[in-house]
Coordinates of C-alpha atoms and ligand atoms in Angstrom, one line a residue:
X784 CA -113.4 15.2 13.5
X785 CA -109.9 15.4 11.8
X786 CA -109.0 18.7 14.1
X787 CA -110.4 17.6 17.0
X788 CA -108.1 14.2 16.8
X789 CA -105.6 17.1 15.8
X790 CA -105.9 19.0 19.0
X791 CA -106.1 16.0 21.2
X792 CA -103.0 15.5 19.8
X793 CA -101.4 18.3 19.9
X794 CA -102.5 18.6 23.5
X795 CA -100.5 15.1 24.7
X796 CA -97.8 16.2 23.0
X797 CA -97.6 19.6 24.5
X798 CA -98.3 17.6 27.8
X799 CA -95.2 15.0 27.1
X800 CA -93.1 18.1 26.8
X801 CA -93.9 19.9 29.5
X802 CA -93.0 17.1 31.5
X803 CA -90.1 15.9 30.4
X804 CA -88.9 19.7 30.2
X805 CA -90.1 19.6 34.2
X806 CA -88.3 16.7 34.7
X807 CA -85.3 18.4 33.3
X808 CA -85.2 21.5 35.8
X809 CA -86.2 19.3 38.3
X810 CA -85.6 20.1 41.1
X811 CA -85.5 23.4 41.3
X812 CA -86.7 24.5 44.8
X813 CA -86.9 22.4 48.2
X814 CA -88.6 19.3 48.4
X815 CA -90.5 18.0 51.2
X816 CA -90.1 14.6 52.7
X817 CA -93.1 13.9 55.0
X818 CA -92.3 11.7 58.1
X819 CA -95.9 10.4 59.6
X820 CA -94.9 10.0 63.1
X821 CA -93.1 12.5 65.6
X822 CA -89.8 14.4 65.4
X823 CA -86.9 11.7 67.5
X824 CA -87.8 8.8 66.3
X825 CA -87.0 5.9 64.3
X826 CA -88.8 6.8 60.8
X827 CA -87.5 10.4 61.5
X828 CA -84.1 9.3 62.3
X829 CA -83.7 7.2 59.1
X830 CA -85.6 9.7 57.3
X831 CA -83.0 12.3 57.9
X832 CA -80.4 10.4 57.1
X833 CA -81.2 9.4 53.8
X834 CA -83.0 12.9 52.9
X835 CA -79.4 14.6 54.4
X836 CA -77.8 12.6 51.8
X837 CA -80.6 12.8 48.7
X838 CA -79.9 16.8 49.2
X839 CA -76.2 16.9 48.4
X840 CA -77.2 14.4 45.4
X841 CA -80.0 16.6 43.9
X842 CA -78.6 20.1 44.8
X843 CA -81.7 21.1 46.4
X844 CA -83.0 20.9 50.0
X845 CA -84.9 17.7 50.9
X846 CA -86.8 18.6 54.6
X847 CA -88.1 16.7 56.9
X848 CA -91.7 17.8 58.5
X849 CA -93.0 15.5 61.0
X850 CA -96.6 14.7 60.7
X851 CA -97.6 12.5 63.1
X852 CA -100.6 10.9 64.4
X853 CA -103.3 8.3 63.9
X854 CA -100.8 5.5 63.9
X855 CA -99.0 7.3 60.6
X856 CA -102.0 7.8 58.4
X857 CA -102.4 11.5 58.8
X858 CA -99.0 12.1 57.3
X859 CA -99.7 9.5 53.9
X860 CA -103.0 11.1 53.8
X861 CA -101.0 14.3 53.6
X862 CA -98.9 13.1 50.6
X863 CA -101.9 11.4 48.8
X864 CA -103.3 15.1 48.5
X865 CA -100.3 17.2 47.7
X866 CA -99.8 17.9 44.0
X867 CA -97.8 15.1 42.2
X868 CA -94.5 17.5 41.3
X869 CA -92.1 15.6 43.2
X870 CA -91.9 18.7 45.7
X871 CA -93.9 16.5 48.0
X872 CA -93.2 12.7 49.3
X873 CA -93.4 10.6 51.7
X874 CA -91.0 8.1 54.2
X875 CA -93.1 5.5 56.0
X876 CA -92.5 2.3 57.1
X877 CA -94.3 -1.7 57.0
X878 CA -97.6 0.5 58.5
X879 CA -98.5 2.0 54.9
X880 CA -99.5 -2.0 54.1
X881 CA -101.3 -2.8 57.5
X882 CA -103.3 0.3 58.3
X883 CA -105.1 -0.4 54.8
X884 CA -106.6 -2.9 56.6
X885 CA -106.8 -2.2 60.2
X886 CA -108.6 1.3 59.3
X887 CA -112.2 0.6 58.5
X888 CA -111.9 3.9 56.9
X889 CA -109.3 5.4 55.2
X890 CA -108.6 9.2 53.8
X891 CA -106.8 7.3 50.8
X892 CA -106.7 4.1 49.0
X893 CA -103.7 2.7 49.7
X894 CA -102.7 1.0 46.5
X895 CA -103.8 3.5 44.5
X896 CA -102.8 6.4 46.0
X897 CA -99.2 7.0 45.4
X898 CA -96.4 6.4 43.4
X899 CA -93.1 5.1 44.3
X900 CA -89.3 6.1 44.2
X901 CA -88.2 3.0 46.5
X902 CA -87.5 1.0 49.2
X903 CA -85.3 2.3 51.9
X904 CA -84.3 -0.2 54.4
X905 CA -85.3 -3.1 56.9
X906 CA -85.4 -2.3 60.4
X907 CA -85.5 -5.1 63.3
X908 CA -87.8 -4.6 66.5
X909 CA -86.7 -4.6 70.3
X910 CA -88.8 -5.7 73.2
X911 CA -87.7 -3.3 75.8
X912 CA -89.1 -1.9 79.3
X913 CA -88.4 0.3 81.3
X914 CA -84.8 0.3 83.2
X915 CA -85.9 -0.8 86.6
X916 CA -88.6 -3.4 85.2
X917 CA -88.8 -6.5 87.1
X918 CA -88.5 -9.0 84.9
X919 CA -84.9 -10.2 84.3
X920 CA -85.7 -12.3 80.9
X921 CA -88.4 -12.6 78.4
X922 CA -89.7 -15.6 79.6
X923 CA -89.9 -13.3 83.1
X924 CA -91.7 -10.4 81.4
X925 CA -94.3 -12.8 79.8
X926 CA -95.2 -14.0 82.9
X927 CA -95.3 -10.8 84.8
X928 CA -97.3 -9.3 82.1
X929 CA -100.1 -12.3 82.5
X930 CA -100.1 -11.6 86.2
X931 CA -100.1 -7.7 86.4
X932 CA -102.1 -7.7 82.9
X933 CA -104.6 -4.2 84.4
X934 CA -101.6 -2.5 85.4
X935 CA -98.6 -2.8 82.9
X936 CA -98.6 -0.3 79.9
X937 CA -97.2 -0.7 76.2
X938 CA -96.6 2.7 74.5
X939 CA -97.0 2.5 70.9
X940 CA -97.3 5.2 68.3
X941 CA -101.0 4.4 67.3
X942 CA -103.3 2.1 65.4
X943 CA -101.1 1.2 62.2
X944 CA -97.8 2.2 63.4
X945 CA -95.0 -0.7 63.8
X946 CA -94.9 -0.5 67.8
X947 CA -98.5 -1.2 67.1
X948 CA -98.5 -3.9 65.3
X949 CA -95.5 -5.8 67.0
X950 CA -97.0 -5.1 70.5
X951 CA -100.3 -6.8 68.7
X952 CA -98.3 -10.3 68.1
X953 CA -96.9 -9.5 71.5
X954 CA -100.7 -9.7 73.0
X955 CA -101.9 -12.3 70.3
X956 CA -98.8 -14.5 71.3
X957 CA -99.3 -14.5 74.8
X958 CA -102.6 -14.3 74.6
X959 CA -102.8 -11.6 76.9
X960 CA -104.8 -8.1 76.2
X961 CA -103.3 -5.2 78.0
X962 CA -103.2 -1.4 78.4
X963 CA -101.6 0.6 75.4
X964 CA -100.8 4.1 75.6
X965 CA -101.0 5.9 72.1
X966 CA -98.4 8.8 70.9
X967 CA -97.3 10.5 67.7
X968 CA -94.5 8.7 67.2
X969 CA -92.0 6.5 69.5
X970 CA -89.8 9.5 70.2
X971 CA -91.9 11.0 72.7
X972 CA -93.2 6.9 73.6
X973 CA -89.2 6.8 74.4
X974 CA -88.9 9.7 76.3
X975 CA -91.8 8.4 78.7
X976 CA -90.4 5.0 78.9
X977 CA -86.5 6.5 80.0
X978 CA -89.0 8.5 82.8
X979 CA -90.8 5.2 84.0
X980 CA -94.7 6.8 82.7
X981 CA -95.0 3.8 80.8
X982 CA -93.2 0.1 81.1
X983 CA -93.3 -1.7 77.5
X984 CA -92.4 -1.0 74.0
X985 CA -91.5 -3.0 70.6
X986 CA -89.7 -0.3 68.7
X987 CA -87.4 -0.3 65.7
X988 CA -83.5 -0.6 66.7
X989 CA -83.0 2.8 65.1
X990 CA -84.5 3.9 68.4
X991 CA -83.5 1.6 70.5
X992 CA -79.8 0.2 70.4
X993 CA -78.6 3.4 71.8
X994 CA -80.6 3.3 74.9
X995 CA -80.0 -0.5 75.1
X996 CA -76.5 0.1 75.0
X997 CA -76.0 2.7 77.6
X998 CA -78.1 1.0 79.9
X999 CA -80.9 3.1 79.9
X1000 CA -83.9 0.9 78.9
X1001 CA -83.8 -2.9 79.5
X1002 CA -84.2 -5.3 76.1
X1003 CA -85.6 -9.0 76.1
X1004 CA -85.3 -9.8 72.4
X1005 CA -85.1 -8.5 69.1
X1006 CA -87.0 -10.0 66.4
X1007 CA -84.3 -11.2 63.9
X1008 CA -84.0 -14.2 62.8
X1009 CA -80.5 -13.9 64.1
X1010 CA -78.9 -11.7 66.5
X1011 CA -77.6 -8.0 65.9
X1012 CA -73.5 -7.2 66.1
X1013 CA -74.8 -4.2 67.6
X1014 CA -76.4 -6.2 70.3
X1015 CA -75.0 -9.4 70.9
X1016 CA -76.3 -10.3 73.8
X1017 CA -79.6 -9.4 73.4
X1018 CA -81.4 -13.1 72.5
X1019 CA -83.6 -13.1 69.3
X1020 CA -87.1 -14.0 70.1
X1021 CA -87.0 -17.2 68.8
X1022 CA -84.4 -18.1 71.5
X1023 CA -85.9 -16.2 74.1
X1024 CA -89.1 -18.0 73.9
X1025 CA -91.4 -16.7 71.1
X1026 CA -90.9 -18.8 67.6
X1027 CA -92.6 -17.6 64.9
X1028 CA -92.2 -14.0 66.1
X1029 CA -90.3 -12.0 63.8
X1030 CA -90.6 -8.9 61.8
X1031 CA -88.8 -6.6 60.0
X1032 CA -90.1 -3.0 59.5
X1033 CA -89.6 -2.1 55.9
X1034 CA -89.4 2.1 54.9
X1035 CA -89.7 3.7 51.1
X1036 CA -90.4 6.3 49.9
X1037 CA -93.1 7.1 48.0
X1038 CA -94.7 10.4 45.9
X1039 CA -98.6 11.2 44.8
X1040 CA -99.8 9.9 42.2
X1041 CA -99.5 10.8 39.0
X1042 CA -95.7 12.0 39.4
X1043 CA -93.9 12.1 36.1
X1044 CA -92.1 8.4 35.8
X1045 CA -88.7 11.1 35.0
X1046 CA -89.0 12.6 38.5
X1047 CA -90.0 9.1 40.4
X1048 CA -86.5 7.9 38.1
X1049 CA -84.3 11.2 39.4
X1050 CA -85.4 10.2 43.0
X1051 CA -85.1 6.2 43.0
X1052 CA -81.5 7.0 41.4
X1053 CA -80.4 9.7 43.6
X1054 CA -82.1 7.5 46.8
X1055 CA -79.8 4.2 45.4
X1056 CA -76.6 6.8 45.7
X1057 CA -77.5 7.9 49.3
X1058 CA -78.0 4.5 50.5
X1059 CA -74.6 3.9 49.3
X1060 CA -73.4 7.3 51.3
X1061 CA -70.6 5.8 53.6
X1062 CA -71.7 7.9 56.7
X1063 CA -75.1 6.8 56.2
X1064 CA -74.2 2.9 55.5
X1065 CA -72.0 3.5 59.2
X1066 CA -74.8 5.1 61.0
X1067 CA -77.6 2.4 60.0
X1068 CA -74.8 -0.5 61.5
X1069 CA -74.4 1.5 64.5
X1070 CA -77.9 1.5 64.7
X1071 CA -78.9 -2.3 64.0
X1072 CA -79.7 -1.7 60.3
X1073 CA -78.5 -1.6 56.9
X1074 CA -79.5 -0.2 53.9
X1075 CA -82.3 -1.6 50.7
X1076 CA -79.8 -3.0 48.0
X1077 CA -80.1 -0.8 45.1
X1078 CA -82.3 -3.4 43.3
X1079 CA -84.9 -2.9 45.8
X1080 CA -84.6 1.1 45.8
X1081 CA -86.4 1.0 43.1
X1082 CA -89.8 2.1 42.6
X1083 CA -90.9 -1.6 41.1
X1084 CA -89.5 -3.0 44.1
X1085 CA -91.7 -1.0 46.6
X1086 CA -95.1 -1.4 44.6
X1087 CA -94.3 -5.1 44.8
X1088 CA -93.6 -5.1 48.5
X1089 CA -96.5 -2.8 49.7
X1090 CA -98.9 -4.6 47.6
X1091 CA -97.5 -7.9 48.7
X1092 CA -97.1 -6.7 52.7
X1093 CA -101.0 -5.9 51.8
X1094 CA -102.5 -9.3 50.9
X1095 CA -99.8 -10.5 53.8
X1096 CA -101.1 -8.7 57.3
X1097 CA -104.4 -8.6 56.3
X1098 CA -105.8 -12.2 56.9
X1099 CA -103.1 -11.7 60.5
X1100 CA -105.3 -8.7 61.3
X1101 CA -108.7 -9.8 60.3
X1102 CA -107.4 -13.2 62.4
X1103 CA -107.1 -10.5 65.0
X1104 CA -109.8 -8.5 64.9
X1105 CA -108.7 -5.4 65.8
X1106 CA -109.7 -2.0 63.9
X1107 CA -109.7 1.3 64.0
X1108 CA -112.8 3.4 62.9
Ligands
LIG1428 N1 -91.5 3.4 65.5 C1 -92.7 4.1 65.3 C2 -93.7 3.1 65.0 O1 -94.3 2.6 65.9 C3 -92.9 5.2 64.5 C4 -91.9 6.3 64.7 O2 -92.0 7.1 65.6 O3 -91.0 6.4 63.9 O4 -94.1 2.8 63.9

Protein backbone atom coordinates (compact mmCIF):
# COMPACT_ATOMS: atom_id res chain seq x y z
CA UNK A 1 0.00 0.00 0.00
CA UNK A 2 2.78 2.33 1.26
CA UNK A 3 4.61 2.16 -2.38
CA UNK A 4 1.81 2.17 -4.30
CA UNK A 5 0.67 5.69 -2.47
CA UNK A 6 4.50 6.20 -3.22
CA UNK A 7 4.36 5.84 -6.86
CA UNK A 8 1.04 7.64 -7.20
CA UNK A 9 2.92 10.19 -5.89
CA UNK A 10 5.78 10.25 -7.43
CA UNK A 11 3.81 10.07 -10.68
CA UNK A 12 1.87 13.71 -10.03
CA UNK A 13 4.86 15.06 -9.12
CA UNK A 14 6.76 14.03 -12.18
CA UNK A 15 3.46 15.16 -13.98
CA UNK A 16 3.58 18.79 -12.15
CA UNK A 17 7.05 19.04 -13.52
CA UNK A 18 6.67 18.21 -16.73
CA UNK A 19 4.27 20.80 -17.07
CA UNK A 20 5.43 23.50 -15.60
CA UNK A 21 8.88 22.70 -17.37
CA UNK A 22 6.47 22.70 -20.70
CA UNK A 23 5.10 25.76 -19.69
CA UNK A 24 8.51 27.15 -19.47
CA UNK A 25 9.74 26.42 -23.19
CA UNK A 26 6.47 27.21 -24.22
CA UNK A 27 6.21 28.00 -27.03
CA UNK A 28 8.54 26.66 -28.85
CA UNK A 29 7.14 25.95 -32.42
CA UNK A 30 4.03 27.66 -34.25
CA UNK A 31 0.74 27.65 -32.86
CA UNK A 32 -2.44 27.36 -34.61
CA UNK A 33 -5.30 29.71 -34.20
CA UNK A 34 -8.41 28.09 -35.66
CA UNK A 35 -11.01 30.53 -37.29
CA UNK A 36 -14.48 28.43 -37.79
CA UNK A 37 -15.78 30.42 -40.71
CA UNK A 38 -14.09 31.31 -44.12
CA UNK A 39 -10.87 33.19 -45.05
CA UNK A 40 -12.17 37.45 -45.56
CA UNK A 41 -14.30 37.71 -43.05
CA UNK A 42 -15.09 39.31 -39.82
CA UNK A 43 -13.83 36.41 -37.28
CA UNK A 44 -10.86 36.09 -39.75
CA UNK A 45 -10.21 39.64 -39.93
CA UNK A 46 -10.09 40.17 -36.11
CA UNK A 47 -8.45 36.94 -35.78
CA UNK A 48 -5.49 38.05 -37.67
CA UNK A 49 -5.14 40.94 -36.11
CA UNK A 50 -4.87 39.96 -32.75
CA UNK A 51 -2.91 36.55 -33.67
CA UNK A 52 -0.30 39.19 -35.92
CA UNK A 53 0.19 40.78 -32.71
CA UNK A 54 0.20 37.64 -30.07
CA UNK A 55 3.21 36.40 -32.48
CA UNK A 56 5.66 39.34 -32.05
CA UNK A 57 4.64 38.93 -28.12
CA UNK A 58 5.39 35.09 -27.89
CA UNK A 59 8.24 34.84 -30.47
CA UNK A 60 6.63 32.22 -32.22
CA UNK A 61 4.23 32.07 -35.26
CA UNK A 62 0.44 32.18 -34.31
CA UNK A 63 -1.53 31.14 -37.92
CA UNK A 64 -4.54 31.47 -38.97
CA UNK A 65 -6.40 28.28 -40.69
CA UNK A 66 -9.80 28.89 -41.72
CA UNK A 67 -12.21 26.13 -40.96
CA UNK A 68 -15.37 26.94 -41.82
CA UNK A 69 -18.69 25.47 -42.15
CA UNK A 70 -21.83 24.22 -40.30
CA UNK A 71 -22.53 27.67 -38.98
CA UNK A 72 -18.81 27.56 -37.00
CA UNK A 73 -19.11 24.24 -35.34
CA UNK A 74 -16.81 22.23 -37.49
CA UNK A 75 -13.86 24.50 -36.65
CA UNK A 76 -14.60 24.20 -32.34
CA UNK A 77 -15.21 20.66 -33.01
CA UNK A 78 -11.72 20.82 -34.49
CA UNK A 79 -10.15 22.46 -31.33
CA UNK A 80 -12.16 20.20 -28.85
CA UNK A 81 -10.07 17.24 -30.44
CA UNK A 82 -6.70 18.61 -30.90
CA UNK A 83 -4.25 17.78 -28.05
CA UNK A 84 -4.45 20.32 -25.18
CA UNK A 85 -0.51 21.74 -25.64
CA UNK A 86 -1.44 25.11 -26.40
CA UNK A 87 -0.25 24.47 -30.14
CA UNK A 88 -3.94 24.39 -30.94
CA UNK A 89 -6.79 27.10 -30.21
CA UNK A 90 -9.54 28.50 -31.22
CA UNK A 91 -11.14 32.40 -32.13
CA UNK A 92 -14.93 32.22 -32.31
CA UNK A 93 -17.40 34.47 -31.66
CA UNK A 94 -21.22 34.81 -29.53
CA UNK A 95 -22.06 31.42 -31.84
CA UNK A 96 -19.89 29.11 -29.50
CA UNK A 97 -22.91 29.88 -26.74
CA UNK A 98 -25.99 29.55 -29.26
CA UNK A 99 -25.11 26.62 -31.43
CA UNK A 100 -25.08 24.59 -27.97
CA UNK A 101 -28.46 24.96 -28.23
CA UNK A 102 -29.67 25.33 -31.72
CA UNK A 103 -27.65 21.90 -32.64
CA UNK A 104 -29.67 19.01 -31.52
CA UNK A 105 -26.45 17.29 -31.78
CA UNK A 106 -23.27 18.42 -31.20
CA UNK A 107 -19.56 16.80 -31.87
CA UNK A 108 -18.71 18.50 -28.41
CA UNK A 109 -20.07 19.69 -25.26
CA UNK A 110 -19.85 23.07 -25.22
CA UNK A 111 -19.08 23.91 -21.62
CA UNK A 112 -16.98 21.29 -21.08
CA UNK A 113 -15.07 21.10 -23.85
CA UNK A 114 -12.42 23.75 -23.85
CA UNK A 115 -10.48 25.90 -21.83
CA UNK A 116 -10.03 29.51 -22.03
CA UNK A 117 -7.31 32.28 -22.56
CA UNK A 118 -9.98 35.22 -23.02
CA UNK A 119 -12.21 37.43 -24.36
CA UNK A 120 -11.32 39.38 -27.37
CA UNK A 121 -13.67 41.97 -28.28
CA UNK A 122 -17.45 43.13 -28.97
CA UNK A 123 -18.49 43.53 -32.41
CA UNK A 124 -21.80 45.50 -33.44
CA UNK A 125 -24.08 44.10 -36.42
CA UNK A 126 -25.15 46.00 -39.71
CA UNK A 127 -28.29 45.41 -41.63
CA UNK A 128 -27.22 45.87 -45.11
CA UNK A 129 -28.38 44.91 -48.83
CA UNK A 130 -27.35 44.96 -51.65
CA UNK A 131 -26.27 48.47 -53.38
CA UNK A 132 -29.19 48.93 -55.73
CA UNK A 133 -31.84 47.43 -53.17
CA UNK A 134 -35.04 49.25 -53.28
CA UNK A 135 -35.73 50.14 -50.10
CA UNK A 136 -34.41 53.61 -49.06
CA UNK A 137 -34.87 53.03 -45.03
CA UNK A 138 -35.44 50.30 -42.64
CA UNK A 139 -38.81 50.88 -42.19
CA UNK A 140 -38.75 50.53 -46.31
CA UNK A 141 -36.82 47.22 -46.25
CA UNK A 142 -39.32 45.70 -43.58
CA UNK A 143 -42.03 46.36 -45.64
CA UNK A 144 -40.61 45.26 -48.93
CA UNK A 145 -39.43 42.14 -47.29
CA UNK A 146 -43.20 41.24 -46.07
CA UNK A 147 -44.30 41.87 -49.59
CA UNK A 148 -41.56 40.06 -51.70
CA UNK A 149 -41.08 37.51 -48.62
CA UNK A 150 -40.56 34.12 -51.59
CA UNK A 151 -38.17 36.06 -53.44
CA UNK A 152 -35.74 38.14 -51.23
CA UNK A 153 -32.56 36.29 -49.92
CA UNK A 154 -30.50 36.66 -46.58
CA UNK A 155 -27.00 35.22 -46.81
CA UNK A 156 -25.75 34.07 -43.56
CA UNK A 157 -22.81 31.93 -42.68
CA UNK A 158 -24.91 28.85 -41.35
CA UNK A 159 -26.90 27.56 -38.45
CA UNK A 160 -25.07 29.00 -35.33
CA UNK A 161 -23.05 31.67 -36.98
CA UNK A 162 -23.86 35.53 -35.87
CA UNK A 163 -25.38 36.49 -39.41
CA UNK A 164 -27.59 33.58 -38.36
CA UNK A 165 -28.70 34.38 -35.49
CA UNK A 166 -29.24 38.22 -36.06
CA UNK A 167 -31.08 37.48 -39.40
CA UNK A 168 -33.30 35.07 -36.85
CA UNK A 169 -34.48 38.30 -34.61
CA UNK A 170 -34.66 39.98 -38.04
CA UNK A 171 -37.47 37.16 -39.16
CA UNK A 172 -38.78 36.65 -35.43
CA UNK A 173 -39.18 40.62 -35.27
CA UNK A 174 -40.97 41.10 -38.35
CA UNK A 175 -42.51 38.12 -38.17
CA UNK A 176 -41.63 37.27 -41.48
CA UNK A 177 -39.87 33.70 -42.58
CA UNK A 178 -37.76 34.14 -45.66
CA UNK A 179 -35.19 32.47 -47.96
CA UNK A 180 -31.54 32.12 -46.34
CA UNK A 181 -28.67 31.22 -48.32
CA UNK A 182 -25.91 29.38 -46.19
CA UNK A 183 -21.97 29.93 -46.71
CA UNK A 184 -18.73 29.21 -44.84
CA UNK A 185 -18.32 32.31 -43.61
CA UNK A 186 -19.57 36.06 -44.47
CA UNK A 187 -16.51 36.72 -46.66
CA UNK A 188 -17.64 34.81 -49.58
CA UNK A 189 -21.72 35.88 -48.26
CA UNK A 190 -20.01 39.50 -48.98
CA UNK A 191 -18.58 38.89 -52.15
CA UNK A 192 -22.14 37.65 -53.43
CA UNK A 193 -23.97 40.48 -51.95
CA UNK A 194 -21.29 43.31 -53.77
CA UNK A 195 -22.42 40.93 -57.09
CA UNK A 196 -26.26 41.24 -56.39
CA UNK A 197 -26.60 36.87 -55.95
CA UNK A 198 -28.10 37.65 -52.78
CA UNK A 199 -29.95 40.89 -51.23
CA UNK A 200 -29.74 40.77 -47.29
CA UNK A 201 -27.19 40.32 -44.63
CA UNK A 202 -26.67 41.25 -40.69
CA UNK A 203 -22.94 41.00 -40.50
CA UNK A 204 -20.36 42.23 -37.91
CA UNK A 205 -18.94 45.92 -38.76
CA UNK A 206 -15.57 44.34 -39.10
CA UNK A 207 -17.00 43.36 -42.45
CA UNK A 208 -19.11 45.83 -43.14
CA UNK A 209 -18.07 49.56 -42.40
CA UNK A 210 -15.73 49.49 -45.29
CA UNK A 211 -18.21 48.54 -47.90
CA UNK A 212 -20.74 50.91 -46.17
CA UNK A 213 -18.38 53.60 -46.42
CA UNK A 214 -17.38 53.39 -49.99
CA UNK A 215 -20.76 53.00 -51.08
CA UNK A 216 -20.76 49.63 -52.04
CA UNK A 217 -23.46 47.90 -50.02
CA UNK A 218 -26.42 49.85 -48.63
CA UNK A 219 -26.88 49.83 -44.43
CA UNK A 220 -30.31 50.38 -42.58
CA UNK A 221 -29.10 50.10 -39.02
CA UNK A 222 -26.54 48.88 -36.77
CA UNK A 223 -27.47 47.27 -33.66
CA UNK A 224 -25.84 49.47 -30.94
CA UNK A 225 -27.37 50.92 -28.45
CA UNK A 226 -25.85 54.10 -29.86
CA UNK A 227 -24.46 55.01 -33.07
CA UNK A 228 -20.90 54.18 -34.47
CA UNK A 229 -18.15 57.29 -35.15
CA UNK A 230 -17.39 55.18 -37.95
CA UNK A 231 -20.87 55.43 -39.20
CA UNK A 232 -22.65 58.25 -38.15
CA UNK A 233 -25.29 58.30 -40.18
CA UNK A 234 -26.23 55.01 -40.22
CA UNK A 235 -29.51 55.01 -37.52
CA UNK A 236 -29.23 52.30 -34.67
CA UNK A 237 -32.13 50.02 -34.85
CA UNK A 238 -33.75 51.28 -32.08
CA UNK A 239 -34.19 54.55 -34.02
CA UNK A 240 -34.75 53.03 -37.21
CA UNK A 241 -37.72 51.10 -35.98
CA UNK A 242 -36.77 47.84 -34.25
CA UNK A 243 -36.46 48.38 -30.11
CA UNK A 244 -35.26 45.76 -28.35
CA UNK A 245 -33.01 44.69 -31.22
CA UNK A 246 -29.53 44.81 -30.28
CA UNK A 247 -26.61 42.55 -30.14
CA UNK A 248 -23.17 42.60 -29.75
CA UNK A 249 -21.10 39.65 -31.16
CA UNK A 250 -18.51 38.78 -28.54
CA UNK A 251 -14.93 36.70 -29.75
CA UNK A 252 -12.29 34.72 -27.31
CA UNK A 253 -10.26 32.68 -27.51
CA UNK A 254 -10.21 29.52 -26.27
CA UNK A 255 -7.80 26.12 -26.10
CA UNK A 256 -8.77 22.13 -25.42
CA UNK A 257 -9.30 21.07 -22.46
CA UNK A 258 -7.02 20.11 -20.22
CA UNK A 259 -4.30 22.91 -21.18
CA UNK A 260 -1.82 23.55 -18.49
CA UNK A 261 -3.40 26.72 -16.46
CA UNK A 262 0.75 28.14 -17.16
CA UNK A 263 0.08 28.06 -20.94
CA UNK A 264 -3.78 29.33 -20.79
CA UNK A 265 -1.84 32.23 -18.30
CA UNK A 266 1.19 32.89 -21.16
CA UNK A 267 -1.76 33.36 -23.71
CA UNK A 268 -4.50 35.47 -21.64
CA UNK A 269 -1.28 37.75 -20.86
CA UNK A 270 0.28 38.01 -24.12
CA UNK A 271 -3.63 38.33 -25.66
CA UNK A 272 -4.15 41.52 -22.86
CA UNK A 273 -0.68 43.10 -24.58
CA UNK A 274 -1.96 42.67 -28.21
CA UNK A 275 -5.24 44.15 -27.51
CA UNK A 276 -3.33 46.95 -26.27
CA UNK A 277 -1.15 46.93 -29.74
CA UNK A 278 -1.74 50.59 -31.01
CA UNK A 279 -2.14 49.38 -34.78
CA UNK A 280 -4.57 46.97 -33.66
CA UNK A 281 -6.56 49.38 -31.10
CA UNK A 282 -6.60 51.81 -34.64
CA UNK A 283 -7.71 49.19 -36.94
CA UNK A 284 -10.75 47.87 -34.66
CA UNK A 285 -12.00 51.91 -34.56
CA UNK A 286 -11.67 52.03 -38.11
CA UNK A 287 -13.60 49.14 -38.26
CA UNK A 288 -16.56 49.98 -35.64
CA UNK A 289 -14.89 48.00 -32.76
CA UNK A 290 -12.72 48.22 -29.94
CA UNK A 291 -10.94 45.93 -28.03
CA UNK A 292 -12.03 43.46 -24.48
CA UNK A 293 -10.50 45.49 -21.52
CA UNK A 294 -7.83 43.51 -20.04
CA UNK A 295 -10.06 42.39 -17.20
CA UNK A 296 -12.23 40.62 -19.54
CA UNK A 297 -9.14 39.00 -21.59
CA UNK A 298 -8.98 36.86 -19.12
CA UNK A 299 -9.75 33.35 -19.12
CA UNK A 300 -12.31 33.74 -15.95
CA UNK A 301 -13.99 36.31 -17.85
CA UNK A 302 -14.75 34.19 -20.98
CA UNK A 303 -16.00 30.95 -18.95
CA UNK A 304 -18.30 33.43 -17.28
CA UNK A 305 -19.57 34.98 -20.50
CA UNK A 306 -19.94 31.71 -22.66
CA UNK A 307 -21.67 29.96 -19.88
CA UNK A 308 -23.73 33.03 -19.13
CA UNK A 309 -24.44 33.83 -23.17
CA UNK A 310 -25.52 29.92 -22.76
CA UNK A 311 -28.40 29.97 -20.19
CA UNK A 312 -29.14 33.57 -22.16
CA UNK A 313 -30.02 32.45 -26.06
CA UNK A 314 -31.27 29.41 -25.13
CA UNK A 315 -34.91 30.08 -23.81
CA UNK A 316 -34.71 32.99 -27.22
CA UNK A 317 -34.04 29.95 -29.42
CA UNK A 318 -36.15 27.32 -27.94
CA UNK A 319 -38.90 30.47 -28.06
CA UNK A 320 -37.89 30.16 -31.66
CA UNK A 321 -37.86 26.94 -32.54
CA UNK A 322 -35.39 26.57 -34.84
CA UNK A 323 -32.64 23.68 -34.92
CA UNK A 324 -30.37 22.17 -36.67
CA UNK A 325 -29.98 18.32 -36.71
N1 LIG B 1 -19.74 36.96 -39.49
C1 LIG B 1 -19.89 35.57 -39.68
C2 LIG B 1 -21.02 35.09 -38.87
O1 LIG B 1 -22.05 35.11 -39.39
C3 LIG B 1 -18.76 34.69 -39.53
C4 LIG B 1 -17.56 35.05 -40.30
O2 LIG B 1 -17.47 34.80 -41.50
O3 LIG B 1 -16.67 35.58 -39.66
O4 LIG B 1 -20.91 34.65 -37.77
Amino acid sequence: MKKLIASLAAAATFAMLASSATAQTYPDKTITMIVPFAAGGPTDTVTRLVAESMSKDLGQQVIVENVGGAGGTLGAARVAEADPDGYTLLLHHIGMATSATLYRKLAYDTLNAFDYVGLVTEVPMTIVTRKDFEPTDLKGLIDYVKANKDKVTLANAGIGAASHLCGMMFMNAIQTQFVTVPYKGTGPAMTDLLGGQVDIMCDQTTNTTKQIQGGTIKAYAVTSPARLDVLPNIPTTEEAGLPNFQVGIWHGIYAPKGTSPEVLDKLSKSLQKALKDENVIARFAELGTKPSSEADATPAALKAKLESEVARWKPVIEAAGQYAD
